[in-house]
Every structure is written in C-alpha cells, then in structure tokens.
Tab-separated table of C-alpha atoms in Angstrom:
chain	number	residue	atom	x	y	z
A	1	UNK	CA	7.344	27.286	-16.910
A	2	UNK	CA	10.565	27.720	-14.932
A	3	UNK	CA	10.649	31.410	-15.301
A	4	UNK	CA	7.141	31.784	-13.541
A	5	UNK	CA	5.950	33.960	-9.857
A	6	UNK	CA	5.886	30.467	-8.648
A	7	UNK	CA	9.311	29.065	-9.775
A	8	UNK	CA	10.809	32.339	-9.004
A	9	UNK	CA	9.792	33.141	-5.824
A	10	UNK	CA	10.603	29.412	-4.844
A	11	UNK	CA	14.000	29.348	-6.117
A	12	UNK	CA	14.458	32.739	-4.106
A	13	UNK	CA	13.661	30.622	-1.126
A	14	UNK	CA	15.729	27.677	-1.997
A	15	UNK	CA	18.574	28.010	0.848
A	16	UNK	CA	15.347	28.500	3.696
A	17	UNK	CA	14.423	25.355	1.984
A	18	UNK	CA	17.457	23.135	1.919
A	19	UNK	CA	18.679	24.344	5.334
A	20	UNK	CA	14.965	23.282	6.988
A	21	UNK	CA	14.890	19.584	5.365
A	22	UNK	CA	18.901	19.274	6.894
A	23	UNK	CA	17.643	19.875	10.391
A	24	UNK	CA	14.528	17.524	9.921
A	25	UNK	CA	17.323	15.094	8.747
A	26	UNK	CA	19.331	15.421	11.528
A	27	UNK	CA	17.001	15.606	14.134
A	28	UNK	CA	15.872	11.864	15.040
A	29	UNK	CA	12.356	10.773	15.262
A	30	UNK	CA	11.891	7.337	15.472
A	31	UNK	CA	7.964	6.336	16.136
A	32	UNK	CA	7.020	7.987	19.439
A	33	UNK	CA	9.744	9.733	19.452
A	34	UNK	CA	8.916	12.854	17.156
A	35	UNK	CA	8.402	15.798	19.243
A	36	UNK	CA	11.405	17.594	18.663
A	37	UNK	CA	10.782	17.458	15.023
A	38	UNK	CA	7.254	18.468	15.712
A	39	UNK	CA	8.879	21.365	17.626
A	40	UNK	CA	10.980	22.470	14.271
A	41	UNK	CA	7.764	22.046	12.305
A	42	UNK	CA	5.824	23.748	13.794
A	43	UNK	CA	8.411	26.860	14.607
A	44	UNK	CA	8.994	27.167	10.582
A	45	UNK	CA	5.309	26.985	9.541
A	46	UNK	CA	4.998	29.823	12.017
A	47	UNK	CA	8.023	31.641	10.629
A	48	UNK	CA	6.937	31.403	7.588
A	49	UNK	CA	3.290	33.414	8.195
A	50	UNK	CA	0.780	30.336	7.875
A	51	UNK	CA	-2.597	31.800	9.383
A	52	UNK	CA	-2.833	29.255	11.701
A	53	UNK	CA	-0.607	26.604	13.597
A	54	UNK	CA	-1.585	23.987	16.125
A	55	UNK	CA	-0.137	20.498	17.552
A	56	UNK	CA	-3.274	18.394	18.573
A	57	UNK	CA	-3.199	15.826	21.191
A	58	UNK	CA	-1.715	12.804	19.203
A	59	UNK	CA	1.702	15.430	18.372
A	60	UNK	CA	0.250	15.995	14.962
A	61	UNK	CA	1.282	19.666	13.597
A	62	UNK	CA	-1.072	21.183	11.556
A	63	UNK	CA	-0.893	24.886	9.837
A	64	UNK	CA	-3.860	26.454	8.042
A	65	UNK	CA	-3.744	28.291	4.861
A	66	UNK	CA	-7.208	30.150	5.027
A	67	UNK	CA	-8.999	29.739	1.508
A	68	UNK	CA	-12.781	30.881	-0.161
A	69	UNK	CA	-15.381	28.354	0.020
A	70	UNK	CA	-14.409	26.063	-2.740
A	71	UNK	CA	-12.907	22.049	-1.584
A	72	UNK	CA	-10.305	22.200	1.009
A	73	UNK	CA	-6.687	20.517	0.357
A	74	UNK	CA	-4.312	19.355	2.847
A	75	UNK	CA	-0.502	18.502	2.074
A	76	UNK	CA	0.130	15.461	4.309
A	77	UNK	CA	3.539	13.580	5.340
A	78	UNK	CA	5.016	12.065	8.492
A	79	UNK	CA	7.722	12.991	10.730
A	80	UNK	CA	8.768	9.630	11.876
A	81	UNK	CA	11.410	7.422	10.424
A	82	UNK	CA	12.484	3.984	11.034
A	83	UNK	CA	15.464	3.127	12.625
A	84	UNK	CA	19.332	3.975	11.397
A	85	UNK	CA	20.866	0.510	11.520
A	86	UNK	CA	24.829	0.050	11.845
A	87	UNK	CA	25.795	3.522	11.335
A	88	UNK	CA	28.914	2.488	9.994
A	89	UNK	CA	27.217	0.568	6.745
A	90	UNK	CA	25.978	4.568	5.790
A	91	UNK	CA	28.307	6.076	2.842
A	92	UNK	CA	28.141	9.175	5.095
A	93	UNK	CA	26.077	9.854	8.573
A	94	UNK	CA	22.408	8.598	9.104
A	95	UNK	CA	21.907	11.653	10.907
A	96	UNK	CA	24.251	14.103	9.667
A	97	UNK	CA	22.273	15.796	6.941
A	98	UNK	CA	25.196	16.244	4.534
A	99	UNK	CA	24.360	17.042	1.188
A	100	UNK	CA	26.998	15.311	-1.731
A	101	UNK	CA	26.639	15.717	-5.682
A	102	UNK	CA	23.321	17.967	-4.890
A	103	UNK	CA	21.596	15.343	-2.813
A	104	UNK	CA	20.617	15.819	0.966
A	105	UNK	CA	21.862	12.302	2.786
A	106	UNK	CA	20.729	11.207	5.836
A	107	UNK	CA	17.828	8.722	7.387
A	108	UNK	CA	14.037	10.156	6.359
A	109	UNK	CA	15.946	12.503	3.237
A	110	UNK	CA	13.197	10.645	1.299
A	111	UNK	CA	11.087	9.172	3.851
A	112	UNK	CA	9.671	11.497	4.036
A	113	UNK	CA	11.387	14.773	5.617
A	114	UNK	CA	12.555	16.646	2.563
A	115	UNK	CA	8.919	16.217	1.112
A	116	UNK	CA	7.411	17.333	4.419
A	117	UNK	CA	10.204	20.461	3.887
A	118	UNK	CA	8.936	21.339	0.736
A	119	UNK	CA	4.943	21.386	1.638
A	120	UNK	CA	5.902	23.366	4.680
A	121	UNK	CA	7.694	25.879	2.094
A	122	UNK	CA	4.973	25.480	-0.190
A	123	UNK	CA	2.269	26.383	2.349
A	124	UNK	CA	4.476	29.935	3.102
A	125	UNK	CA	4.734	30.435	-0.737
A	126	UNK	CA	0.844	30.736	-1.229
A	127	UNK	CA	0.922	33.071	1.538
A	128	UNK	CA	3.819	35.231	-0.320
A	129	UNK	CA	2.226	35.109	-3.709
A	130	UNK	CA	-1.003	36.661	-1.949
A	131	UNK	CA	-3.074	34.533	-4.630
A	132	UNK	CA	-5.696	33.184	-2.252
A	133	UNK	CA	-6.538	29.331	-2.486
A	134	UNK	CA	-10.188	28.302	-3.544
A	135	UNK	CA	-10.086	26.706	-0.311
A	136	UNK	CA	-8.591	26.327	2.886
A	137	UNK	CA	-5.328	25.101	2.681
A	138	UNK	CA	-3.708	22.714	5.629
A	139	UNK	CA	-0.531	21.359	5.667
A	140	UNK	CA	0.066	18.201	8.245
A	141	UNK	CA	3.013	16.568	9.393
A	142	UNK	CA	1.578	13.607	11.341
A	143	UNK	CA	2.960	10.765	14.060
A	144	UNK	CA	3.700	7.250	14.056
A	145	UNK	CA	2.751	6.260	9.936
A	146	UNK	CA	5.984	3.774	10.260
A	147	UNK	CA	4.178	1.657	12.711
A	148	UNK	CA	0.175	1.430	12.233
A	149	UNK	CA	-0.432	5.330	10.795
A	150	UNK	CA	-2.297	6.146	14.288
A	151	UNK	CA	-1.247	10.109	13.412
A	152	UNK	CA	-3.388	9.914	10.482
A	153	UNK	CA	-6.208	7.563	11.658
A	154	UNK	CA	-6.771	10.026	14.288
A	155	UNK	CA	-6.840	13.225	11.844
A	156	UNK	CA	-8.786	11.428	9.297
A	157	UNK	CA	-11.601	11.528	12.205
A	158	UNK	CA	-10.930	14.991	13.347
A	159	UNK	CA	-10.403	17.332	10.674
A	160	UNK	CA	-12.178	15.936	7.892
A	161	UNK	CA	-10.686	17.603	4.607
A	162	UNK	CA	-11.771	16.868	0.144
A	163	UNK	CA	-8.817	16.344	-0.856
A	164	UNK	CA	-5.478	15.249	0.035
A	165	UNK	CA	-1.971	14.861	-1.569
A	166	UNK	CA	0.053	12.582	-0.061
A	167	UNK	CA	3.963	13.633	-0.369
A	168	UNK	CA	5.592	9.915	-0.664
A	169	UNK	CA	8.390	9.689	-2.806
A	170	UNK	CA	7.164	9.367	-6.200
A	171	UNK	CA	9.672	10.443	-8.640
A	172	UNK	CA	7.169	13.970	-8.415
A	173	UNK	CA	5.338	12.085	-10.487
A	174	UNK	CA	1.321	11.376	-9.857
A	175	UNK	CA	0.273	8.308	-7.585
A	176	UNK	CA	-3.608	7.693	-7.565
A	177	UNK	CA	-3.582	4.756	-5.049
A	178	UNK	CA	-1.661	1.576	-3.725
A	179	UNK	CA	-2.360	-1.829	-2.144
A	180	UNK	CA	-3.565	-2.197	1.078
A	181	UNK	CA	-1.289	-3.709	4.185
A	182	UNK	CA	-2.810	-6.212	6.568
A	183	UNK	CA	-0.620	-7.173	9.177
A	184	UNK	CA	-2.028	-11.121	10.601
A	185	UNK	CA	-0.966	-13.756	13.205
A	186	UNK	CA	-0.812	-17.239	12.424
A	187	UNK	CA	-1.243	-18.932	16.084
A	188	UNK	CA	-0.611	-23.033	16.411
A	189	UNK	CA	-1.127	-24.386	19.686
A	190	UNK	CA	0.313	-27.741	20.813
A	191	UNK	CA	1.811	-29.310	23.365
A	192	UNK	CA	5.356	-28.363	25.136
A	193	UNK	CA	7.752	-30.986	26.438
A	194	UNK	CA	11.220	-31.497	26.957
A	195	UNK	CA	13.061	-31.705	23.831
A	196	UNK	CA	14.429	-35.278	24.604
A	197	UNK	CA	11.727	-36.465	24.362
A	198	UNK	CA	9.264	-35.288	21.801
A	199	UNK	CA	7.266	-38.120	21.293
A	200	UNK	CA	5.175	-37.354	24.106
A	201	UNK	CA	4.363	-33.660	23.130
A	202	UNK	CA	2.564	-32.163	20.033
A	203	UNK	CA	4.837	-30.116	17.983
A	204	UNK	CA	3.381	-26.885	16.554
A	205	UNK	CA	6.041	-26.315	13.908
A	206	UNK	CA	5.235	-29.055	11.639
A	207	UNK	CA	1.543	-27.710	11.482
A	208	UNK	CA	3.110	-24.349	10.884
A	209	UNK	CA	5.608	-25.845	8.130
A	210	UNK	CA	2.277	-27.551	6.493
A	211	UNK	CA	0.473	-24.351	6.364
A	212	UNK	CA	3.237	-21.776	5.301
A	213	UNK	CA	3.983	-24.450	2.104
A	214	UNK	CA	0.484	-23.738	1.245
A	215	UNK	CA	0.587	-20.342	1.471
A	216	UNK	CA	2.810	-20.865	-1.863
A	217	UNK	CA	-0.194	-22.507	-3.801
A	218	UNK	CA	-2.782	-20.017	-2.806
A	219	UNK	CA	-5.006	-18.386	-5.450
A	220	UNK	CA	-4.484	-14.218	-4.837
A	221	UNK	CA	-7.352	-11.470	-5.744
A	222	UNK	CA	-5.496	-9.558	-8.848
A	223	UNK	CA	-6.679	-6.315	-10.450
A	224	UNK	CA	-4.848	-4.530	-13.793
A	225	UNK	CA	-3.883	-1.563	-12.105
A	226	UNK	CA	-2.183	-2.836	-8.734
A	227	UNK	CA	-1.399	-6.480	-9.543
A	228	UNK	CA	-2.248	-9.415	-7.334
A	229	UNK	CA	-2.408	-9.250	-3.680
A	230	UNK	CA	0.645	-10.790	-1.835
A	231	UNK	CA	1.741	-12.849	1.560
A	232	UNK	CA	4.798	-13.144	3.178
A	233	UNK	CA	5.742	-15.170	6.132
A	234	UNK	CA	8.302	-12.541	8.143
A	235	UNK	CA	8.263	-13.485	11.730
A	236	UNK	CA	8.018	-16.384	13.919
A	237	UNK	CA	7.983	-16.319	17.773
A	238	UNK	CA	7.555	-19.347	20.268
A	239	UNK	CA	6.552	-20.451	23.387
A	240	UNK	CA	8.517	-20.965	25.723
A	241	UNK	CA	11.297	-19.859	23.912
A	242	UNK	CA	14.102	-22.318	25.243
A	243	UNK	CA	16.301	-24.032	23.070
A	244	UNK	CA	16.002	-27.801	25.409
A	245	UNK	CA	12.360	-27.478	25.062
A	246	UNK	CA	10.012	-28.252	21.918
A	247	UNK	CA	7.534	-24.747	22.011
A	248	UNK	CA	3.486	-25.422	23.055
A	249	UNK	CA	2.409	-22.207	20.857
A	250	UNK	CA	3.752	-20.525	17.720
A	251	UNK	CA	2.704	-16.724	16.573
A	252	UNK	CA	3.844	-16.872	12.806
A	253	UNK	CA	2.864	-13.105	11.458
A	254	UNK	CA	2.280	-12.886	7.843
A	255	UNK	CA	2.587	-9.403	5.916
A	256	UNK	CA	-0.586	-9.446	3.231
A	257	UNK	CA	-0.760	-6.719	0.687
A	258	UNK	CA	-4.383	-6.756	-0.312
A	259	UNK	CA	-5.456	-5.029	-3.538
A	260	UNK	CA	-8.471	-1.805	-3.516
A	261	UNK	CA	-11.517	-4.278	-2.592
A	262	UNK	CA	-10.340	-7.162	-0.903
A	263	UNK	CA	-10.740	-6.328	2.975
A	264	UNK	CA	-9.572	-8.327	5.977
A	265	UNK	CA	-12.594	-10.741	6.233
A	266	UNK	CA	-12.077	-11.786	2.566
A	267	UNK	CA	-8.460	-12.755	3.371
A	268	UNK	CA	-9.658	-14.582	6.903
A	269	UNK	CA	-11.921	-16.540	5.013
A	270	UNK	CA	-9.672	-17.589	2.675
A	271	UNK	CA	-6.919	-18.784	4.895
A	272	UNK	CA	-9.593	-21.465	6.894
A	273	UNK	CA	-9.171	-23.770	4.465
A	274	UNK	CA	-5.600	-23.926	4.297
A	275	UNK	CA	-5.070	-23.929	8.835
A	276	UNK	CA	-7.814	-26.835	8.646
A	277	UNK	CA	-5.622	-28.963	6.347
A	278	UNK	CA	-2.897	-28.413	7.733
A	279	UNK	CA	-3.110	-28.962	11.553
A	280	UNK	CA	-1.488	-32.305	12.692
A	281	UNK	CA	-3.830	-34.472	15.163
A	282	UNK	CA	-4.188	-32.402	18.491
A	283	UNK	CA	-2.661	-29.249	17.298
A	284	UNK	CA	-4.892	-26.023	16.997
A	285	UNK	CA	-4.863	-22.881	15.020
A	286	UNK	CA	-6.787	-20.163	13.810
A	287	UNK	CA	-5.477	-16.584	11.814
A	288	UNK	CA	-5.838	-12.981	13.487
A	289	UNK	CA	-5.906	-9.403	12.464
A	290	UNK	CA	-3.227	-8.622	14.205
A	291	UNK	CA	-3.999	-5.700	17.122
A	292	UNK	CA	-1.286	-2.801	17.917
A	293	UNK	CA	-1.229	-0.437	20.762
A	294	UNK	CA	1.000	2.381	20.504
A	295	UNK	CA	1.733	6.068	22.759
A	296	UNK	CA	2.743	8.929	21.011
A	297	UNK	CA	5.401	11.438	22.039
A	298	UNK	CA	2.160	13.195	23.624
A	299	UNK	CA	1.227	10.380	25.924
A	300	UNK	CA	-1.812	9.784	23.872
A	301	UNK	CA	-2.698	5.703	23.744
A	302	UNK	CA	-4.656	4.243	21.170
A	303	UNK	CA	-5.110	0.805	20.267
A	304	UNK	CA	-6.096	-0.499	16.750
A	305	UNK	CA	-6.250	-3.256	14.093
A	306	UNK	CA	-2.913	-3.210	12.586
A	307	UNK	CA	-3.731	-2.252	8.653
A	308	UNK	CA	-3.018	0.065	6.420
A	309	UNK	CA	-6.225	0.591	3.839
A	310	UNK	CA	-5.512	0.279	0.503
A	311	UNK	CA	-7.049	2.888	-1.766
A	312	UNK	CA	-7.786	4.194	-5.223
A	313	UNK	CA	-8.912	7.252	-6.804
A	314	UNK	CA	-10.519	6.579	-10.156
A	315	UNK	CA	-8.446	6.940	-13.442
A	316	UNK	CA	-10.967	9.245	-14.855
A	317	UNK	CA	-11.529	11.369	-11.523
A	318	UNK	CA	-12.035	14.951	-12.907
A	319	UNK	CA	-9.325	15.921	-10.229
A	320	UNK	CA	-6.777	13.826	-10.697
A	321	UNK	CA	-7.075	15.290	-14.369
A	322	UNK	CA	-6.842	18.786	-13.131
A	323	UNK	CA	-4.051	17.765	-11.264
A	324	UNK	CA	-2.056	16.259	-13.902
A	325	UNK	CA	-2.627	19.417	-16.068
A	326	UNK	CA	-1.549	21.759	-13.528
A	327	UNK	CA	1.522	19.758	-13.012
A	328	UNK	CA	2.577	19.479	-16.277
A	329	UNK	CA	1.885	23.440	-17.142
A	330	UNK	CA	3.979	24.549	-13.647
A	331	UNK	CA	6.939	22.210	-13.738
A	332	UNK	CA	7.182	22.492	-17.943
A	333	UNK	CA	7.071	18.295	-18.385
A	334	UNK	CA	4.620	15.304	-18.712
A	335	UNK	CA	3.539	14.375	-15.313
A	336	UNK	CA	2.466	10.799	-15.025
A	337	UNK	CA	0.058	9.155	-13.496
A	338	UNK	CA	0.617	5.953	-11.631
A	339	UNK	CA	0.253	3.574	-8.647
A	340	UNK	CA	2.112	3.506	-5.643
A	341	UNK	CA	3.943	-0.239	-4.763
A	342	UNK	CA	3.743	0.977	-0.939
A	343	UNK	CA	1.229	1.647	1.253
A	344	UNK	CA	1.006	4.985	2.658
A	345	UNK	CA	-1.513	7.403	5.092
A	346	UNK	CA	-3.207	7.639	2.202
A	347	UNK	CA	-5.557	4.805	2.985
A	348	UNK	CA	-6.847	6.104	6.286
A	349	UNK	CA	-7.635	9.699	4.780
A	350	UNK	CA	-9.572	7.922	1.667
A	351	UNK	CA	-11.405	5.549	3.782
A	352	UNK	CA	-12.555	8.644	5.746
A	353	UNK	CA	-13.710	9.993	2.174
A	354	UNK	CA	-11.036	12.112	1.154
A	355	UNK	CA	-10.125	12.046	-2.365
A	356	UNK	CA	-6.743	10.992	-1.998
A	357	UNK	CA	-3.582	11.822	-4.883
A	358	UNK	CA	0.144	11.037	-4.343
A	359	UNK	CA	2.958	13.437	-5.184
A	360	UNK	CA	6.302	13.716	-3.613
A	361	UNK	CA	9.637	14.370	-4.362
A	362	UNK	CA	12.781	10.918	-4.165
A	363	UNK	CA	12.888	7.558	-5.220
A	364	UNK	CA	11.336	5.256	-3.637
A	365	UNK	CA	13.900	2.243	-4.261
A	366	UNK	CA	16.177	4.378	-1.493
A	367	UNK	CA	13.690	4.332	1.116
A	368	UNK	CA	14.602	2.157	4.248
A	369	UNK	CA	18.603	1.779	3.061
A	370	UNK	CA	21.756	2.773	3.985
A	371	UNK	CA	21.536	4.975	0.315
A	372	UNK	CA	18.764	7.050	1.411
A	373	UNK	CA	19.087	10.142	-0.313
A	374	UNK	CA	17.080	13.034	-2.176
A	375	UNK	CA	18.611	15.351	-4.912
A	376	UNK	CA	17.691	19.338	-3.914
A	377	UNK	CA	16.061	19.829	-7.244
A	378	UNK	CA	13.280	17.759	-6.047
A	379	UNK	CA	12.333	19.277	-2.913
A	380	UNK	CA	12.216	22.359	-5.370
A	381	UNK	CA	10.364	21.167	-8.147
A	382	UNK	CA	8.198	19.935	-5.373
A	383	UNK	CA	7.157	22.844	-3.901
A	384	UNK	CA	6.568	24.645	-6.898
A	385	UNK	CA	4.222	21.664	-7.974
A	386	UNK	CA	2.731	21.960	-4.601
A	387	UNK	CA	1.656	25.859	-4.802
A	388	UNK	CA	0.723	25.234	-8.215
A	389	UNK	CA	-1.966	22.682	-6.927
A	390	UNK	CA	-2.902	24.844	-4.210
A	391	UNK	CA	-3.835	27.852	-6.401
A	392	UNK	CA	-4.573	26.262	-9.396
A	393	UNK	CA	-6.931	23.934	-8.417
C-alpha cells in the first residue's frame, strides 16, 4: 500500500535518497579502487543513526541494525564498478550522475550503486519507524565482486549471517538463484621457431583450433530452472608474443557458466577427452581453474580460485514465500519470483550457508553499457520493499 508508515516516511526521504546514489555515481571505484566510496558509505550509514558502523580489513563497510533473537538479515551490494570506456560513446557523462526523464545516469546507476543507496536508506528507515527487526539487521557494501567477489568471500567467513538479499538489478522483482561462473585456462605447449620456417617447430594453435571446434559439440549439464551450462572461448594470449615468430605456449581462457550442481571437477573431467583428441603429435595441454590474486584499496592480498558459485534457494523455501508475500502486500503488486542470468555475491554467501534471495532495483540488460541507467522510482520502491522485509519477516 503506497499510502503506508513505510511508503510515507520513505518518500519523505526521497531527495536524501536520490542525492546519496548521485555521489556514489560520481565518485569512481573501479576494483581496488573503492575507498572513497567506502568513505561516503560509511559517513551516510552513520548519518543516518545505524547502531553500529565498521570498515573491516578487506574495505568492506558494514552497519548493524540491532534486532531480537529471531534469524539475522543482511542487505548486500558492491561498491565497485567496471570500467567507463570511451567517455564520449555515453549519451551523457559516465561519471556525472545526471538524472534525465527521472532516471539517475552514470557508470554503477544499476550496477549496483543506486541499489546499495536504497539499502543504506532502508537500513536508517527501520531505525526511524522504531519497529524493531526480529533480528539483527546488517547492511554491507563489499569490495572487488567485479573481479573474483574477494569482498564477499572474505565476509561470508567472518560474519556469518541466515539470510541474505542480494540487491542486483532485478526489475525489484524476486531472484532465488543463478548459474555459477568458472573462469579456466586452456594451456597448449609446443614448440617456438622462427616464423619462416615453421616446419621445424610445433605449432600450438592448430591444437588449440582442434579443441575450441569441439567445444561446439560438447554435451552441457541442463536443469529446468537455469538452463544448460555454457562455454565461451574469450581470450587468447601467446608466447612469445612476436609477430616473426610462431608462439611455443598458448593460454586460451574459457568463461563456463555451470548450473546449481555441476562444480569445477565435473567440468575438468569433462574437457580431458576433448584436449586428448585434439593435441597434434608433440604438442601438450591440459585445462586449469584459473587462480586470481587481487589487493584491495586496504592493502589486504588474497589469492583464490577464480569462480563465482552458483546457487539456489528452493522454490518451495518457506522464506522465499514470506518474502514474496511481504513484497507484494508493501509495494501493492505481484512480485515474481525468478532466476538470475548473472552471477552475483550471492554464491559465496550461500555456499557459506546463508539462505540467499535476490532483489534489487534496474534492468539488468543496461548493466556494463554506455545506457546504464536507473529510473528514481526504483531506488524508492526499493527501499520500501527493503524495510518491509526487514520488519516483516
């Protein structure tokens, strides 16, 4: 009901609202590079009376909503974006947070920094209504998801929390899970010589050619709900990397999108097949999990296997049904329930046994373009949704 406390008292907030998600927007924060956004973050959740607010060592900002005993909830999004691009291919400035025809422009509008806007508004809401949560309450605005999710691997160990809602754009609409990303490396080692002459080397891109064709043919793990998994050959590197000079070792890195139950040793052992038969004589190869090592803004270093989980929470998960019935009472609509195409932090904070929900504010078909954009009625209709969970639940 748009006439309710909830809707009311966020409305009367809107401006605090709109005017936070423009700075996020026009504050950069590429991966490693979010402390200054950190810095807003954690100055507003402050602001706006959370009972407590802390950065931990990885640059994660965290505020606390104290609760009764009941399951805790945490609001969860990231402050770090990927890159711009040619500035000059934006309809108006990556970075300038200008809002046209009731939408908020910019680079991370819906990926994710008006969603992390509204939870932080939604966490000083609850506090305003004085209707205490049935438990604690966090809301976290973590590092680095763009490039491995080491922000949430590391709070998914730390502060261990029941459930979670992850604030991806979804249309505010309900996402209950997504397929998993496994970044691999393809390796093919042969023998470099002088380009004139190739005879007398062994070629690693024709064993590379034979096994990418086959990666065409290859039967894929599907399930109703998320599809079938997926590969896609997306970068190739060689070695040496002259022109003149035919390469002794090729790193081809394939982007797999598993589906909830097929892990990284499943994939590995399907792919064995396919290297064997297609290595030419003296050429060698074998398939990876790929490793990344990444510093936060903090100077913390952490090195992991570069994968996003995939997850799912259970169609009939009494939650999840709660959830859907609280939505569609606060924000006076159906709320539906689907899956996300993406992956997200999600995965880490399920595998750590969270119960893990999607629900943010955009559409996801702007994400990573020069139209990134997210109408202001979102971020609203967000937060309400978002107190409504809290105290509802």
């Amino acid at each position: 009901m748009k006439d309710s406390p909830i809707w009311n008292m966020t409305k009367a907030n809107r401006r605090g609202l709109v005017t936070f998600a423009q700075k996020l927007v026009q504050t950069p924060s590429l991966p490693g590079q979010e402390g200054d956004v950190a810095q807003l973050i954690e100055a507003e959740m402050k602001l706006l009376g959370y009972d407590e607010v802390w950065v931990d060592e990885v640059g994660n900002v965290i505020g606390r909503i104290q609760g009764g005993d009941g399951p805790s909830l945490m609001f969860n999004g990231h402050m770090d974006q990927v890159d711009t691009g040619d500035p000059t291919r934006w309809p108006h400035p990556p970075h300038g947070g200008e809002i046209h025809d009731g939408e908020l422009w910019g680079r991370g509008a819906a990926d994710m920094k008006g969603a992390l806007a509204a939870m932080v508004y939604a966490g000083g809401l609850i506090k305003r209504l004085g209707a205490a949560p049935a438990g604690d309450v966090y809301v976290s605005a973590v590092v680095q998801e763009e490039v491995g999710g080491l922000g949430a691997r590391h709070l998914a160990r730390t502060l261990p929390v029941d459930r979670a809602v992850v604030g991806e754009a979804s249309h505010n609409q309900l996402r209950r899970g997504h397929r998993g990303r496994i970044e691999l490396v393809a390796q093919f080692e042969g023998r470099s010589v002088h380009a004139s002459m190739p005879e007398l080397g062994i070629n690693p891109h024709f064993s590379m050619m034979r096994f990418v064709d086959k990666l065409r043919t290859l039967h894929m793990a599907a399930d109703p709900d998320y599809g079938a998994s997926s590969v896609a050959p997306t970068h190739v590197a060689s070695e040496p990397g002259s022109h003149n000079v035919t390469p002794g070792e090729i790193h081809l890195v394939l982007d797999w999108r598993n589906i909830p139950g097929e892990g990284p040793e499943d994939i590995l052992s399907k792919l064995d097949a396919p290297m064997a038969r297609s290595l030419e004589s003296g050429c060698q190869g074998r398939v990876e999990v790929a490793t990344k090592a990444l510093t936060t803004y903090t100077g913390f270093e952490m090195t992991f296997p570069d994968t996003f989980p995939s997850f799912t929470t259970d169609a009939g998960h009494p939650w999840l049904a709660r959830a859907q019935e609280i939505l569609t009472t606060a924000l006076g609509r159906e709320v539906e329930v689907d899956v996300w195409r993406f992956a997200t932090d999600g995965g880490h904070f399920a595998a750590a046994g969270t119960t893990v929900l999607g629900f943010g504010p955009g559409d996801a078909t702007v994400v990573h373009t020069v139209e990134e954009r997210i109408p202001l009625d979102d971020l609203v209709e967000n937060a309400v949704g978002c107190v409504a969970l809290a105290v509802d639940s």
